[in-house]
Amino acid sequence: MKQDDIIIYGCVIIGAGVGLTLDNAFPGVLIGLGTGYLLKTLFRKEE
């Protein structure tokens, strides 16, 4: 498993947790997925 994938999975889990507190996990998962990909591209460009 690559470090980039861990960043994405972590963001998805955090988004799902936030979504569950708002009684709907699916939008939180999608926001977490998008945030994970953004962070992945930011970290890749720095290296």
PDB file of C-alpha atoms in Angstrom:
ATOM      1  CA  MET A   1       0.000   0.000   0.000  1.00  0.00           C
ATOM      2  CA  LYS A   2       1.403   3.370  -0.999  1.00  0.00           C
ATOM      3  CA  GLN A   3       1.500   6.446   1.201  1.00  0.00           C
ATOM      4  CA  ASP A   4      -0.745   8.235  -1.303  1.00  0.00           C
ATOM      5  CA  ASP A   5      -3.432   5.594  -0.825  1.00  0.00           C
ATOM      6  CA  ILE A   6      -3.240   5.913   2.948  1.00  0.00           C
ATOM      7  CA  ILE A   7      -3.934   9.641   2.664  1.00  0.00           C
ATOM      8  CA  ILE A   8      -7.026   8.984   0.538  1.00  0.00           C
ATOM      9  CA  TYR A   9      -8.334   6.225   2.821  1.00  0.00           C
ATOM     10  CA  GLY A  10      -7.807   8.373   5.892  1.00  0.00           C
ATOM     11  CA  CYS A  11      -9.739  11.271   4.384  1.00  0.00           C
ATOM     12  CA  VAL A  12     -12.583   8.963   3.353  1.00  0.00           C
ATOM     13  CA  ILE A  13     -12.818   7.516   6.874  1.00  0.00           C
ATOM     14  CA  ILE A  14     -12.795  10.971   8.439  1.00  0.00           C
ATOM     15  CA  GLY A  15     -15.437  12.159   5.968  1.00  0.00           C
ATOM     16  CA  ALA A  16     -17.620   9.143   6.738  1.00  0.00           C
ATOM     17  CA  GLY A  17     -17.304   9.828  10.456  1.00  0.00           C
ATOM     18  CA  VAL A  18     -18.343  13.439   9.999  1.00  0.00           C
ATOM     19  CA  GLY A  19     -21.169  12.325   7.732  1.00  0.00           C
ATOM     20  CA  LEU A  20     -22.424   9.855  10.315  1.00  0.00           C
ATOM     21  CA  THR A  21     -22.636  12.602  12.910  1.00  0.00           C
ATOM     22  CA  LEU A  22     -24.876  14.464  10.443  1.00  0.00           C
ATOM     23  CA  ASP A  23     -26.979  11.290   9.863  1.00  0.00           C
ATOM     24  CA  ASN A  24     -25.899  10.769   6.253  1.00  0.00           C
ATOM     25  CA  ALA A  25     -22.512   9.191   5.579  1.00  0.00           C
ATOM     26  CA  PHE A  26     -22.513   9.141   1.762  1.00  0.00           C
ATOM     27  CA  PRO A  27     -21.948  12.892   1.144  1.00  0.00           C
ATOM     28  CA  GLY A  28     -19.213  12.855   3.782  1.00  0.00           C
ATOM     29  CA  VAL A  29     -17.498   9.951   2.020  1.00  0.00           C
ATOM     30  CA  LEU A  30     -17.604  11.811  -1.299  1.00  0.00           C
ATOM     31  CA  ILE A  31     -16.213  14.993   0.247  1.00  0.00           C
ATOM     32  CA  GLY A  32     -13.502  12.955   1.974  1.00  0.00           C
ATOM     33  CA  LEU A  33     -12.630  11.246  -1.294  1.00  0.00           C
ATOM     34  CA  GLY A  34     -12.300  14.561  -3.089  1.00  0.00           C
ATOM     35  CA  THR A  35     -10.211  16.018  -0.291  1.00  0.00           C
ATOM     36  CA  GLY A  36      -7.979  12.956  -0.301  1.00  0.00           C
ATOM     37  CA  TYR A  37      -7.280  13.284  -4.002  1.00  0.00           C
ATOM     38  CA  LEU A  38      -6.530  16.989  -3.611  1.00  0.00           C
ATOM     39  CA  LEU A  39      -4.084  16.292  -0.793  1.00  0.00           C
ATOM     40  CA  LYS A  40      -2.521  13.489  -2.807  1.00  0.00           C
ATOM     41  CA  THR A  41      -1.832  15.810  -5.734  1.00  0.00           C
ATOM     42  CA  LEU A  42      -0.485  18.526  -3.439  1.00  0.00           C
ATOM     43  CA  PHE A  43       1.972  16.149  -1.770  1.00  0.00           C
ATOM     44  CA  ARG A  44       3.044  14.607  -5.078  1.00  0.00           C
ATOM     45  CA  LYS A  45       3.911  17.988  -6.609  1.00  0.00           C
ATOM     46  CA  GLU A  46       6.073  18.950  -3.613  1.00  0.00           C
ATOM     47  CA  GLU A  47       8.254  15.876  -3.978  1.00  0.00           C
TER      48      GLU A  47
END
